[in-house]
PDB file of C-alpha atoms in Angstrom:
ATOM      1  CA  GLY A  64     101.169 115.110 110.863  1.00 82.00           C
ATOM      2  CA  HIS A  65     101.065 115.394 114.592  1.00 82.00           C
ATOM      3  CA  ARG A  66      99.301 118.446 115.938  1.00 83.00           C
ATOM      4  CA  THR A  67     102.059 119.116 118.481  1.00 86.00           C
ATOM      5  CA  LEU A  68     104.680 119.208 115.698  1.00 89.00           C
ATOM      6  CA  PHE A  69     102.702 121.451 113.348  1.00 92.00           C
ATOM      7  CA  ASP A  70     105.053 124.388 113.927  1.00 93.00           C
ATOM      8  CA  HIS A  71     107.484 122.520 111.645  1.00 91.00           C
ATOM      9  CA  VAL A  72     104.906 122.706 108.833  1.00 91.00           C
ATOM     10  CA  GLU A  73     104.268 126.378 109.496  1.00 93.00           C
ATOM     11  CA  LYS A  74     108.011 127.095 109.324  1.00 96.00           C
ATOM     12  CA  GLY A  75     108.210 125.265 105.996  1.00 94.00           C
ATOM     13  CA  LEU A  76     105.250 127.222 104.654  1.00 95.00           C
ATOM     14  CA  LYS A  77     106.876 130.475 105.777  1.00 97.00           C
ATOM     15  CA  GLN A  78     110.018 129.583 103.816  1.00 97.00           C
ATOM     16  CA  LEU A  79     107.777 129.301 100.755  1.00 97.00           C
ATOM     17  CA  ASP A  80     106.129 132.632 101.605  1.00 97.00           C
ATOM     18  CA  LEU A  81     102.867 130.835 102.425  1.00 96.00           C
ATOM     19  CA  THR A  82     100.608 130.406 105.449  1.00 94.00           C
ATOM     20  CA  ILE A  83      98.079 127.812 106.541  1.00 93.00           C
ATOM     21  CA  ASP A  84      95.414 130.009 104.909  1.00 94.00           C
ATOM     22  CA  ASP A  85      96.981 129.365 101.482  1.00 95.00           C
ATOM     23  CA  ILE A  86      96.263 125.630 101.639  1.00 94.00           C
ATOM     24  CA  ASP A  87      93.200 124.522  99.670  1.00 93.00           C
ATOM     25  CA  LEU A  88      93.329 120.744 100.073  1.00 95.00           C
ATOM     26  CA  ILE A  89      94.736 118.260 102.556  1.00 95.00           C
ATOM     27  CA  ILE A  90      95.246 114.771 101.165  1.00 96.00           C
ATOM     28  CA  CYS A  91      96.070 112.103 103.733  1.00 96.00           C
ATOM     29  CA  THR A  92      97.726 108.986 102.408  1.00 97.00           C
ATOM     30  CA  HIS A  93      96.327 107.044 105.359  1.00 95.00           C
ATOM     31  CA  GLY A  94      94.606 107.506 108.693  1.00 90.00           C
ATOM     32  CA  HIS A  95      97.290 106.873 111.289  1.00 88.00           C
ATOM     33  CA  PRO A  96      97.486 109.654 113.882  1.00 83.00           C
ATOM     34  CA  ASP A  97     100.964 110.775 112.792  1.00 87.00           C
ATOM     35  CA  HIS A  98      99.464 111.694 109.410  1.00 89.00           C
ATOM     36  CA  LEU A  99      95.986 112.776 110.464  1.00 87.00           C
ATOM     37  CA  GLU A 100      96.167 114.447 113.843  1.00 85.00           C
ATOM     38  CA  ALA A 101      96.668 118.055 112.628  1.00 91.00           C
ATOM     39  CA  VAL A 102      93.668 118.028 110.257  1.00 92.00           C
ATOM     40  CA  PRO A 103      91.374 119.832 112.756  1.00 89.00           C
ATOM     41  CA  LEU A 104      93.737 122.831 112.627  1.00 90.00           C
ATOM     42  CA  PHE A 105      92.275 123.477 109.157  1.00 89.00           C
ATOM     43  CA  ARG A 106      88.578 123.191 110.047  1.00 84.00           C
ATOM     44  CA  ASP A 107      88.083 126.972 110.295  1.00 88.00           C
ATOM     45  CA  LYS A 108      90.078 127.526 107.105  1.00 89.00           C
ATOM     46  CA  ARG A 109      89.079 127.097 103.482  1.00 90.00           C
ATOM     47  CA  ALA A 110      91.009 123.850 103.074  1.00 94.00           C
ATOM     48  CA  LEU A 111      89.122 120.688 102.217  1.00 95.00           C
ATOM     49  CA  PHE A 112      90.204 117.328 103.585  1.00 95.00           C
ATOM     50  CA  THR A 113      90.217 113.975 101.812  1.00 96.00           C
ATOM     51  CA  LEU A 114      91.419 110.398 102.030  1.00 96.00           C
ATOM     52  CA  HIS A 115      90.364 107.081 100.517  1.00 97.00           C
ATOM     53  CA  GLU A 116      86.878 105.866 101.433  1.00 95.00           C
ATOM     54  CA  ASP A 117      88.183 102.461 102.605  1.00 95.00           C
ATOM     55  CA  GLU A 118      90.515 104.291 104.959  1.00 94.00           C
ATOM     56  CA  TRP A 119      87.695 106.421 106.356  1.00 93.00           C
ATOM     57  CA  HIS A 120      85.610 103.328 107.134  1.00 91.00           C
ATOM     58  CA  TRP A 121      88.616 101.846 108.918  1.00 91.00           C
ATOM     59  CA  VAL A 122      89.244 105.103 110.849  1.00 88.00           C
ATOM     60  CA  GLU A 123      85.596 105.162 111.918  1.00 86.00           C
ATOM     61  CA  ALA A 124      85.842 101.543 113.084  1.00 85.00           C
ATOM     62  CA  ILE A 125      88.897 102.180 115.248  1.00 79.00           C
ATOM     63  CA  GLY A 126      87.742 105.645 116.295  1.00 73.00           C
ATOM     64  CA  ARG A 127      86.742 104.534 119.781  1.00 68.00           C
ATOM     65  CA  GLN A 128      90.286 103.237 120.409  1.00 68.00           C
ATOM     66  CA  MET A 129      91.775 106.477 119.073  1.00 61.00           C
ATOM     67  CA  GLN A 130      89.548 108.527 121.351  1.00 64.00           C
ATOM     68  CA  THR A 131      90.342 106.433 124.417  1.00 63.00           C
ATOM     69  CA  GLY A 132      94.062 106.033 123.780  1.00 61.00           C
ATOM     70  CA  LEU A 133      94.937 109.342 122.151  1.00 62.00           C
ATOM     71  CA  GLY A 134      92.090 111.699 123.008  1.00 66.00           C
ATOM     72  CA  ILE A 135      91.148 111.968 119.328  1.00 69.00           C
ATOM     73  CA  ASP A 136      87.498 112.401 118.318  1.00 77.00           C
ATOM     74  CA  VAL A 137      87.023 110.694 114.951  1.00 79.00           C
ATOM     75  CA  ASP A 138      84.332 113.213 113.950  1.00 80.00           C
ATOM     76  CA  ASP A 139      87.052 115.897 113.837  1.00 81.00           C
ATOM     77  CA  PHE A 140      88.499 114.071 110.833  1.00 84.00           C
ATOM     78  CA  ARG A 141      85.418 113.541 108.699  1.00 90.00           C
ATOM     79  CA  PRO A 142      86.492 114.024 105.048  1.00 95.00           C
ATOM     80  CA  ASP A 143      84.867 116.589 102.786  1.00 95.00           C
ATOM     81  CA  PHE A 144      85.033 114.030  99.967  1.00 96.00           C
ATOM     82  CA  PHE A 145      86.644 110.657  99.287  1.00 97.00           C
ATOM     83  CA  LEU A 146      89.498 109.722  96.993  1.00 96.00           C
ATOM     84  CA  LYS A 147      89.113 106.887  94.539  1.00 95.00           C
ATOM     85  CA  ALA A 148      91.755 105.210  92.409  1.00 96.00           C
ATOM     86  CA  GLY A 149      92.235 107.105  89.162  1.00 97.00           C
ATOM     87  CA  GLU A 150      92.932 110.639  88.016  1.00 97.00           C
ATOM     88  CA  LEU A 151      92.574 113.639  90.303  1.00 96.00           C
ATOM     89  CA  SER A 152      92.616 117.064  88.685  1.00 95.00           C
ATOM     90  CA  LEU A 153      93.324 120.043  90.939  1.00 92.00           C
ATOM     91  CA  ASP A 154      93.243 123.361  89.111  1.00 89.00           C
ATOM     92  CA  GLY A 155      95.652 122.189  86.399  1.00 92.00           C
ATOM     93  CA  LEU A 156      97.600 119.793  88.623  1.00 95.00           C
ATOM     94  CA  GLU A 157      97.025 116.244  87.413  1.00 97.00           C
ATOM     95  CA  LEU A 158      97.663 113.432  89.891  1.00 97.00           C
ATOM     96  CA  ASN A 159      97.017 109.714  89.776  1.00 98.00           C
ATOM     97  CA  VAL A 160      95.533 108.244  92.950  1.00 98.00           C
ATOM     98  CA  ILE A 161      96.663 104.651  93.436  1.00 98.00           C
ATOM     99  CA  HIS A 162      94.989 102.523  96.109  1.00 98.00           C
ATOM    100  CA  THR A 163      97.920 100.840  97.877  1.00 98.00           C
ATOM    101  CA  PRO A 164      96.626  98.874 100.882  1.00 98.00           C
ATOM    102  CA  GLY A 165      98.976  97.046 103.194  1.00 97.00           C
ATOM    103  CA  HIS A 166     100.157  99.601 105.731  1.00 97.00           C
ATOM    104  CA  SER A 167      96.454 100.236 106.308  1.00 96.00           C
ATOM    105  CA  PRO A 168      93.329  99.188 104.379  1.00 96.00           C
ATOM    106  CA  GLY A 169      92.793 102.423 102.460  1.00 96.00           C
ATOM    107  CA  SER A 170      96.347 103.695 102.051  1.00 97.00           C
ATOM    108  CA  ILE A 171      96.959 105.579  98.840  1.00 98.00           C
ATOM    109  CA  THR A 172      99.972 106.640  96.830  1.00 98.00           C
ATOM    110  CA  LEU A 173      99.923 109.748  94.661  1.00 98.00           C
ATOM    111  CA  TYR A 174     101.761 109.830  91.345  1.00 98.00           C
ATOM    112  CA  TRP A 175     102.421 113.144  89.624  1.00 98.00           C
ATOM    113  CA  PRO A 176     103.330 112.082  86.079  1.00 98.00           C
ATOM    114  CA  ARG A 177     104.411 115.531  84.901  1.00 97.00           C
ATOM    115  CA  GLN A 178     107.116 115.728  87.575  1.00 98.00           C
ATOM    116  CA  LYS A 179     107.589 111.963  87.801  1.00 98.00           C
ATOM    117  CA  ALA A 180     107.013 112.249  91.542  1.00 98.00           C
ATOM    118  CA  LEU A 181     105.640 109.445  93.714  1.00 98.00           C
ATOM    119  CA  PHE A 182     104.213 110.298  97.154  1.00 98.00           C
ATOM    120  CA  THR A 183     104.174 106.955  98.956  1.00 98.00           C
ATOM    121  CA  GLY A 184     102.941 107.820 102.443  1.00 96.00           C
ATOM    122  CA  ASP A 185     104.076 104.937 104.646  1.00 96.00           C
ATOM    123  CA  LEU A 186     104.111 102.292 101.917  1.00 97.00           C
ATOM    124  CA  VAL A 187     107.728 102.705 100.754  1.00 97.00           C
ATOM    125  CA  PHE A 188     110.671 104.512 102.330  1.00 97.00           C
ATOM    126  CA  LYS A 189     114.335 104.793 101.509  1.00 96.00           C
ATOM    127  CA  GLU A 190     115.560 101.236 102.119  1.00 94.00           C
ATOM    128  CA  GLY A 191     112.345 100.151 103.793  1.00 95.00           C
ATOM    129  CA  VAL A 192     108.613  99.611 103.815  1.00 96.00           C
ATOM    130  CA  GLY A 193     105.734 100.533 106.066  1.00 95.00           C
ATOM    131  CA  ARG A 194     104.815  98.556 109.134  1.00 95.00           C
ATOM    132  CA  THR A 195     102.161  95.885 108.888  1.00 96.00           C
ATOM    133  CA  ASP A 196     101.962  95.007 112.587  1.00 94.00           C
ATOM    134  CA  LEU A 197      99.597  97.898 113.359  1.00 89.00           C
ATOM    135  CA  PRO A 198      95.810  97.426 113.194  1.00 87.00           C
ATOM    136  CA  GLY A 199      94.711  97.181 109.556  1.00 91.00           C
ATOM    137  CA  GLY A 200      98.159  96.165 108.312  1.00 95.00           C
ATOM    138  CA  ASP A 201      98.523  93.300 105.852  1.00 97.00           C
ATOM    139  CA  GLY A 202     101.936  92.134 104.617  1.00 96.00           C
ATOM    140  CA  SER A 203     100.684  90.363 101.493  1.00 97.00           C
ATOM    141  CA  LYS A 204      98.680  93.424 100.404  1.00 97.00           C
ATOM    142  CA  LEU A 205     101.675  95.663 101.112  1.00 97.00           C
ATOM    143  CA  LYS A 206     103.830  93.473  98.886  1.00 97.00           C
ATOM    144  CA  GLU A 207     101.291  93.564  96.032  1.00 97.00           C
ATOM    145  CA  SER A 208     100.887  97.330  96.368  1.00 98.00           C
ATOM    146  CA  ILE A 209     104.644  97.848  96.121  1.00 97.00           C
ATOM    147  CA  LYS A 210     104.852  95.585  93.071  1.00 96.00           C
ATOM    148  CA  GLY A 211     102.200  97.743  91.418  1.00 96.00           C
ATOM    149  CA  LEU A 212     104.436 100.824  91.700  1.00 97.00           C
ATOM    150  CA  MET A 213     107.777  99.396  90.626  1.00 96.00           C
ATOM    151  CA  ASP A 214     107.359 100.038  86.892  1.00 95.00           C
ATOM    152  CA  LEU A 215     106.239 103.664  87.133  1.00 97.00           C
ATOM    153  CA  ASP A 216     108.523 106.291  85.605  1.00 98.00           C
ATOM    154  CA  VAL A 217     109.688 107.965  88.841  1.00 98.00           C
ATOM    155  CA  GLU A 218     112.395 110.593  89.356  1.00 98.00           C
ATOM    156  CA  TRP A 219     111.323 111.546  92.881  1.00 98.00           C
ATOM    157  CA  LEU A 220     110.167 109.177  95.616  1.00 98.00           C
ATOM    158  CA  LEU A 221     108.686 111.199  98.474  1.00 98.00           C
ATOM    159  CA  PRO A 222     107.831 109.023 101.478  1.00 97.00           C
ATOM    160  CA  GLY A 223     105.758 109.998 104.484  1.00 94.00           C
ATOM    161  CA  HIS A 224     108.877 109.785 106.660  1.00 94.00           C
ATOM    162  CA  GLY A 225     112.607 109.907 106.060  1.00 94.00           C
ATOM    163  CA  GLU A 226     114.708 110.880 103.103  1.00 96.00           C
ATOM    164  CA  ILE A 227     113.519 111.767  99.632  1.00 97.00           C
ATOM    165  CA  ILE A 228     115.036 109.651  96.860  1.00 98.00           C
ATOM    166  CA  SER A 229     115.943 111.536  93.694  1.00 98.00           C
ATOM    167  CA  GLY A 230     116.937 110.189  90.296  1.00 98.00           C
ATOM    168  CA  ALA A 231     115.273 107.376  88.386  1.00 98.00           C
ATOM    169  CA  ASP A 232     118.222 105.031  88.892  1.00 98.00           C
ATOM    170  CA  ASN A 233     118.185 105.576  92.663  1.00 98.00           C
ATOM    171  CA  VAL A 234     114.421 105.030  92.832  1.00 98.00           C
ATOM    172  CA  LYS A 235     114.695 101.789  90.826  1.00 97.00           C
ATOM    173  CA  LYS A 236     117.610 100.665  93.015  1.00 97.00           C
ATOM    174  CA  ASN A 237     115.515 101.303  96.132  1.00 97.00           C
ATOM    175  CA  PHE A 238     112.625  99.239  94.739  1.00 97.00           C
ATOM    176  CA  LYS A 239     115.034  96.415  93.833  1.00 96.00           C
ATOM    177  CA  GLU A 240     116.525  96.444  97.354  1.00 95.00           C
ATOM    178  CA  ILE A 241     113.058  96.303  98.863  1.00 95.00           C
ATOM    179  CA  GLU A 242     112.075  93.490  96.498  1.00 91.00           C
ATOM    180  CA  SER A 243     115.117  91.418  97.477  1.00 87.00           C
ATOM    181  CA  PHE A 244     114.364  91.982 101.155  1.00 81.00           C
TER     182      PHE A 244
END
């Protein structure tokens, strides 16, 4: 998230009896500043940072604009490794990485089959979808990416912003509402 709002994350970690030093991996669903800006806070820590390779190439391409407009140096966000579509195993935690372009070229969604949890970044929200009017956005790709998620067995939809949706029926209802829109 935003660097200036990181105290919110630290408060949440404290409630879980954790600190920033307990984090091993930062996965960004996409490279917009509101999801990426706090990554440099981890550079002196043990945490690794990753995002999809397509997203990194896009971030590099717009890096000059980010530096001029937001004072962000793209080199501060260089990933330790890249995500690719498929399985990601993290010390017994099995996730599926799904490339879901549309909000940005290399956006990803994470699916945790064991918990039936879907982390959608800014692709899908409660009663809404991610913007496509920002650089790198593409409405037709967003639509196809959403269609690719609709049949997953999901009990928890965890978007990058807004309310969490719980219960398979509520998740399916949300996808149907988005589809009709």
